[in-house]
Short mmCIF file of C-alpha atoms in Angstrom, two decimals:
data_model
loop_
_atom_site.label_atom_id
_atom_site.label_comp_id
_atom_site.label_asym_id
_atom_site.label_seq_id
_atom_site.Cartn_x
_atom_site.Cartn_y
_atom_site.Cartn_z
CA MET A 3 63.08 5.12 145.07
CA ILE A 4 62.94 5.31 141.24
CA THR A 5 64.51 2.90 138.77
CA LEU A 6 64.31 3.27 134.99
CA GLN A 7 65.62 0.06 133.46
CA ALA A 8 66.31 -0.21 129.71
CA ILE A 9 63.41 2.10 128.85
CA THR A 10 62.27 2.35 125.24
CA LEU A 11 59.57 4.89 124.42
CA GLN A 12 58.12 6.05 121.13
CA ARG A 13 55.58 8.87 120.84
CA GLY A 14 53.90 8.85 117.46
CA LYS A 15 56.66 8.33 114.91
CA LYS A 16 59.38 9.76 117.16
CA LEU A 17 61.62 7.50 119.21
CA LEU A 18 62.44 9.30 122.48
CA PHE A 19 64.29 6.67 124.53
CA ASP A 20 66.10 3.52 123.45
CA GLN A 21 67.27 1.16 126.20
CA ALA A 22 67.73 4.14 128.53
CA SER A 23 68.48 3.55 132.22
CA ALA A 24 68.80 5.73 135.33
CA ALA A 25 68.16 5.63 139.06
CA ILE A 26 67.01 8.25 141.56
CA PHE A 27 67.47 7.60 145.25
CA ALA A 28 65.48 8.86 148.23
CA LYS A 29 66.03 12.51 149.21
CA GLN A 30 68.06 13.31 146.09
CA LYS A 31 67.41 16.57 144.27
CA VAL A 32 67.65 15.81 140.55
CA GLY A 33 67.52 18.13 137.55
CA ILE A 34 66.28 16.72 134.22
CA ILE A 35 67.76 18.48 131.19
CA GLY A 36 67.83 18.03 127.44
CA VAL A 37 66.93 19.87 124.26
CA ASN A 38 63.29 20.62 123.51
CA GLY A 39 61.55 17.48 122.32
CA SER A 40 64.06 15.13 123.94
CA GLY A 41 61.38 13.59 126.17
CA LYS A 42 61.61 15.40 129.51
CA SER A 43 57.86 15.76 129.97
CA SER A 44 57.32 12.21 128.69
CA LEU A 45 59.67 11.02 131.42
CA PHE A 46 57.40 12.67 133.99
CA SER A 47 54.41 10.96 132.38
CA LEU A 48 56.18 7.63 132.83
CA LEU A 49 56.86 8.35 136.51
CA LEU A 50 53.23 9.33 137.03
CA GLN A 51 52.08 6.17 135.18
CA LYS A 52 50.12 8.26 132.70
CA ILE A 53 51.85 6.33 129.93
CA SER A 54 53.69 3.00 129.75
CA PRO A 55 57.07 2.36 128.11
CA ASP A 56 57.27 0.34 124.92
CA GLY A 57 60.08 -1.60 126.51
CA GLY A 58 61.86 -1.84 129.84
CA ASP A 59 60.63 -1.27 133.37
CA VAL A 60 59.71 1.80 135.41
CA TYR A 61 59.78 1.28 139.15
CA VAL A 62 58.56 3.94 141.57
CA GLN A 63 58.53 3.03 145.24
CA SER A 64 55.04 2.19 146.41
CA ASN A 65 53.22 3.79 149.33
CA ILE A 66 54.77 7.21 148.85
CA ARG A 67 53.01 10.53 148.37
CA ILE A 68 53.72 12.07 144.96
CA ALA A 69 52.93 15.67 144.04
CA TYR A 70 53.15 17.02 140.49
CA LEU A 71 53.03 20.65 139.37
CA ALA A 72 49.98 20.84 137.11
CA GLN A 73 50.03 23.29 134.20
CA GLU A 74 46.34 24.20 134.47
CA VAL A 75 44.37 25.76 137.32
CA PRO A 76 40.64 25.07 137.71
CA ASN A 77 38.27 28.00 137.27
CA THR A 78 37.16 28.00 140.88
CA THR A 79 35.75 30.66 143.18
CA ILE A 80 37.36 29.35 146.37
CA SER A 81 39.92 31.64 147.96
CA ALA A 82 43.62 31.48 147.14
CA LEU A 83 44.32 30.52 150.75
CA GLN A 84 41.81 27.66 150.71
CA TYR A 85 43.12 26.44 147.34
CA VAL A 86 46.62 26.15 148.77
CA MET A 87 45.38 24.54 151.99
CA ASP A 88 43.64 21.88 149.89
CA GLY A 89 47.09 20.79 148.72
CA ASP A 90 47.57 18.97 152.02
CA VAL A 91 45.15 16.24 151.03
CA GLU A 92 45.40 14.30 154.28
CA LEU A 93 44.62 17.31 156.44
CA ALA A 94 41.93 18.58 154.07
CA ALA A 95 40.14 15.22 154.38
CA LEU A 96 40.38 15.33 158.18
CA MET A 97 38.97 18.86 158.22
CA GLN A 98 36.01 17.74 156.10
CA GLN A 99 35.39 14.79 158.43
CA LEU A 100 35.53 17.13 161.41
CA LYS A 101 33.04 19.51 159.81
CA LYS A 102 30.57 16.67 159.19
CA ALA A 103 31.05 15.29 162.70
CA GLU A 104 30.30 18.70 164.18
CA GLU A 105 27.21 19.06 162.00
CA ASN A 106 26.05 15.62 163.19
CA HIS A 107 26.82 16.53 166.83
CA ASP A 108 29.00 13.42 167.13
CA GLY A 109 31.03 14.46 170.17
CA HIS A 110 33.12 11.28 170.36
CA LEU A 111 34.21 11.53 166.71
CA VAL A 112 34.83 15.27 167.03
CA MET A 113 37.23 14.63 169.91
CA GLU A 114 38.96 11.81 168.02
CA LEU A 115 39.42 13.97 164.92
CA HIS A 116 40.76 16.88 166.96
CA ASN A 117 43.38 14.54 168.42
CA ARG A 118 44.35 13.29 164.96
CA LEU A 119 44.60 16.86 163.66
CA TYR A 120 46.87 17.77 166.55
CA GLU A 121 49.12 14.76 165.86
CA VAL A 122 49.63 15.67 162.18
CA GLY A 123 49.96 19.42 162.67
CA GLY A 124 46.51 20.29 161.43
CA TYR A 125 46.28 23.46 163.47
CA THR A 126 49.19 24.97 161.53
CA LEU A 127 47.49 24.35 158.17
CA GLU A 128 46.38 27.93 157.55
CA SER A 129 49.63 29.53 158.69
CA ARG A 130 51.67 27.16 156.50
CA ALA A 131 49.56 28.02 153.47
CA ALA A 132 49.80 31.75 154.19
CA LYS A 133 53.61 31.56 154.43
CA LEU A 134 53.80 29.79 151.07
CA LEU A 135 51.64 32.47 149.45
CA VAL A 136 53.74 35.29 150.89
CA GLY A 137 56.93 33.57 149.76
CA LEU A 138 55.60 33.32 146.21
CA GLY A 139 54.70 37.01 146.11
CA PHE A 140 51.06 37.22 147.18
CA ARG A 141 50.09 40.10 149.45
CA ILE A 142 48.20 39.31 152.65
CA ASP A 143 45.10 41.10 151.35
CA GLU A 144 45.11 38.91 148.21
CA GLN A 145 44.91 35.60 150.05
CA GLN A 146 41.12 35.72 150.34
CA LYS A 147 40.61 36.59 146.67
CA ALA A 148 38.96 33.94 144.49
CA VAL A 149 41.33 31.81 142.43
CA ASN A 150 39.57 32.78 139.19
CA ALA A 151 40.19 36.47 139.95
CA PHE A 152 43.92 36.04 139.32
CA SER A 153 45.69 36.15 135.95
CA GLY A 154 47.16 33.00 134.40
CA GLY A 155 50.67 33.60 135.73
CA TRP A 156 49.47 34.14 139.29
CA ARG A 157 47.26 31.06 139.05
CA MET A 158 50.36 29.06 138.19
CA ARG A 159 51.94 30.39 141.38
CA LEU A 160 48.89 29.11 143.24
CA ASN A 161 49.43 25.66 141.69
CA LEU A 162 53.04 25.73 142.84
CA ALA A 163 52.03 26.75 146.36
CA GLN A 164 49.46 23.94 146.47
CA VAL A 165 52.10 21.38 145.44
CA LEU A 166 54.54 22.64 148.08
CA MET A 167 51.74 22.35 150.64
CA SER A 168 51.30 18.64 149.94
CA ARG A 169 53.97 17.17 152.25
CA ALA A 170 54.83 14.79 149.42
CA ASP A 171 57.67 12.29 149.57
CA LEU A 172 58.36 12.92 145.87
CA LEU A 173 57.98 16.29 144.15
CA LEU A 174 57.85 16.45 140.34
CA LEU A 175 58.24 20.05 139.17
CA ASP A 176 58.09 20.97 135.48
CA GLU A 177 59.56 24.46 134.89
CA PRO A 178 58.60 25.76 138.36
CA THR A 179 60.27 29.15 137.84
CA ASN A 180 58.02 30.09 134.93
CA TYR A 181 55.97 33.17 135.89
CA LEU A 182 58.13 33.83 138.98
CA ASP A 183 60.03 37.06 139.58
CA MET A 184 63.53 37.02 141.07
CA ASP A 185 62.37 37.39 144.68
CA ALA A 186 60.02 34.42 144.33
CA ILE A 187 62.73 32.34 142.62
CA VAL A 188 65.19 33.00 145.45
CA TRP A 189 62.53 32.08 147.99
CA LEU A 190 61.69 28.86 146.09
CA GLU A 191 65.38 27.91 145.92
CA ARG A 192 65.65 28.17 149.69
CA TRP A 193 62.44 26.21 150.22
CA LEU A 194 63.60 23.38 147.95
CA GLN A 195 67.07 23.33 149.52
CA ASN A 196 65.38 22.64 152.86
CA TYR A 197 62.86 20.16 151.44
CA ASP A 198 63.36 16.78 153.08
CA GLY A 199 61.92 14.57 150.32
CA THR A 200 62.97 13.58 146.81
CA LEU A 201 62.85 16.28 144.14
CA VAL A 202 62.85 15.75 140.37
CA LEU A 203 62.63 18.94 138.34
CA ILE A 204 62.70 20.05 134.74
CA SER A 205 64.15 23.51 134.23
CA HIS A 206 65.91 25.65 131.64
CA ASP A 207 67.07 28.04 134.38
CA ARG A 208 70.75 27.22 134.84
CA ASP A 209 71.19 29.37 137.95
CA PHE A 210 68.18 27.69 139.54
CA LEU A 211 69.60 24.23 138.77
CA ASP A 212 72.96 25.31 140.16
CA ASN A 213 71.36 26.35 143.44
CA VAL A 214 68.99 23.39 143.85
CA ALA A 215 70.09 20.27 141.95
CA GLN A 216 72.57 17.78 143.40
CA LYS A 217 72.42 15.44 140.42
CA ILE A 218 71.70 15.93 136.72
CA ILE A 219 70.10 13.45 134.32
CA TYR A 220 70.80 14.54 130.76
CA ILE A 221 68.56 13.17 128.02
CA GLY A 222 70.50 12.89 124.78
CA ASN A 223 70.94 10.43 121.93
CA LEU A 224 67.92 8.49 123.24
CA LYS A 225 69.74 7.73 126.51
CA PHE A 226 69.85 8.97 130.12
CA GLU A 227 73.28 10.22 131.23
CA THR A 228 73.71 10.76 134.98
CA TYR A 229 76.09 13.34 136.43
CA THR A 230 76.79 14.05 140.10
CA GLY A 231 76.57 17.70 141.12
CA ASN A 232 74.70 20.77 139.91
CA TYR A 233 74.38 22.20 136.40
CA SER A 234 77.83 23.82 136.32
CA SER A 235 79.36 20.53 137.41
CA PHE A 236 77.43 18.78 134.63
CA GLU A 237 78.80 21.21 132.04
CA ARG A 238 82.38 20.56 133.15
CA GLN A 239 81.94 16.79 133.20
CA LYS A 240 80.16 16.81 129.84
CA ALA A 241 82.92 18.91 128.25
CA GLU A 242 85.58 16.57 129.62
CA LYS A 243 83.70 13.54 128.32
CA LEU A 244 83.35 15.05 124.84
CA ALA A 245 87.04 15.98 124.81
CA GLN A 246 88.01 12.42 125.72
CA GLU A 247 85.74 10.99 123.03
CA ARG A 248 87.17 13.41 120.45
CA SER A 249 90.73 12.50 121.43
CA LEU A 250 89.97 8.78 121.18
CA TYR A 251 88.35 9.27 117.78
CA GLU A 252 91.34 11.22 116.46
CA LYS A 253 93.74 8.52 117.68
CA GLN A 254 91.67 5.84 115.98
CA GLN A 255 91.60 7.84 112.75
CA ALA A 256 95.37 8.29 112.89
CA LYS A 257 95.81 4.52 112.90
CA ILE A 258 93.71 4.05 109.76
#
């Protein structure tokens, strides 16, 4: 699904990646880790084609739906429920077409659109959105409140709910547990565990990575290092690798 081949990337005067390579396959759940400034967010920008590498190739499978957790929420007066429903772009477009067809009294098109909505689960749109909001901590009576009536942290939860609503083939989540309490984090873990698409997430929450990630890509020394398993598995493998490198170095020094 995603191939990063010999990627070189410089941002300003800082070199982030130098001939770095990695691959992410369909339906994998991958955690991206590295120290601050190592290039995690820049990697997302590459995947979203917001920037281009200075060298190498980025391949993302075509004809797939990609959803990305935005860090800003528009100052809109639409309801929280409607904002989340709009995350399912395909269904939202069909609903708009249906509304116009009804206004134009186009009976044939109205019937056709109703059939299409039924085929893609359009009549569960509102209940799906409501369940996401409840899972992320919103009370039922808050779902009709305007988006701009919520504080910044709760607006970020709305962004997360909208992304989860998208039915995307590829989810890109940058620090999704920010602003979430423990109940919401546990709910999100379960949702992502059951998610049937490909997940790539950036997180500093080790417990969250342990419970969700099946593969870790560590960004260090300008390279991508891939480890099978969750965060705890990565730590064990990384420690073993460092111990082997240290042992080899000491043996080489002993021969000098």
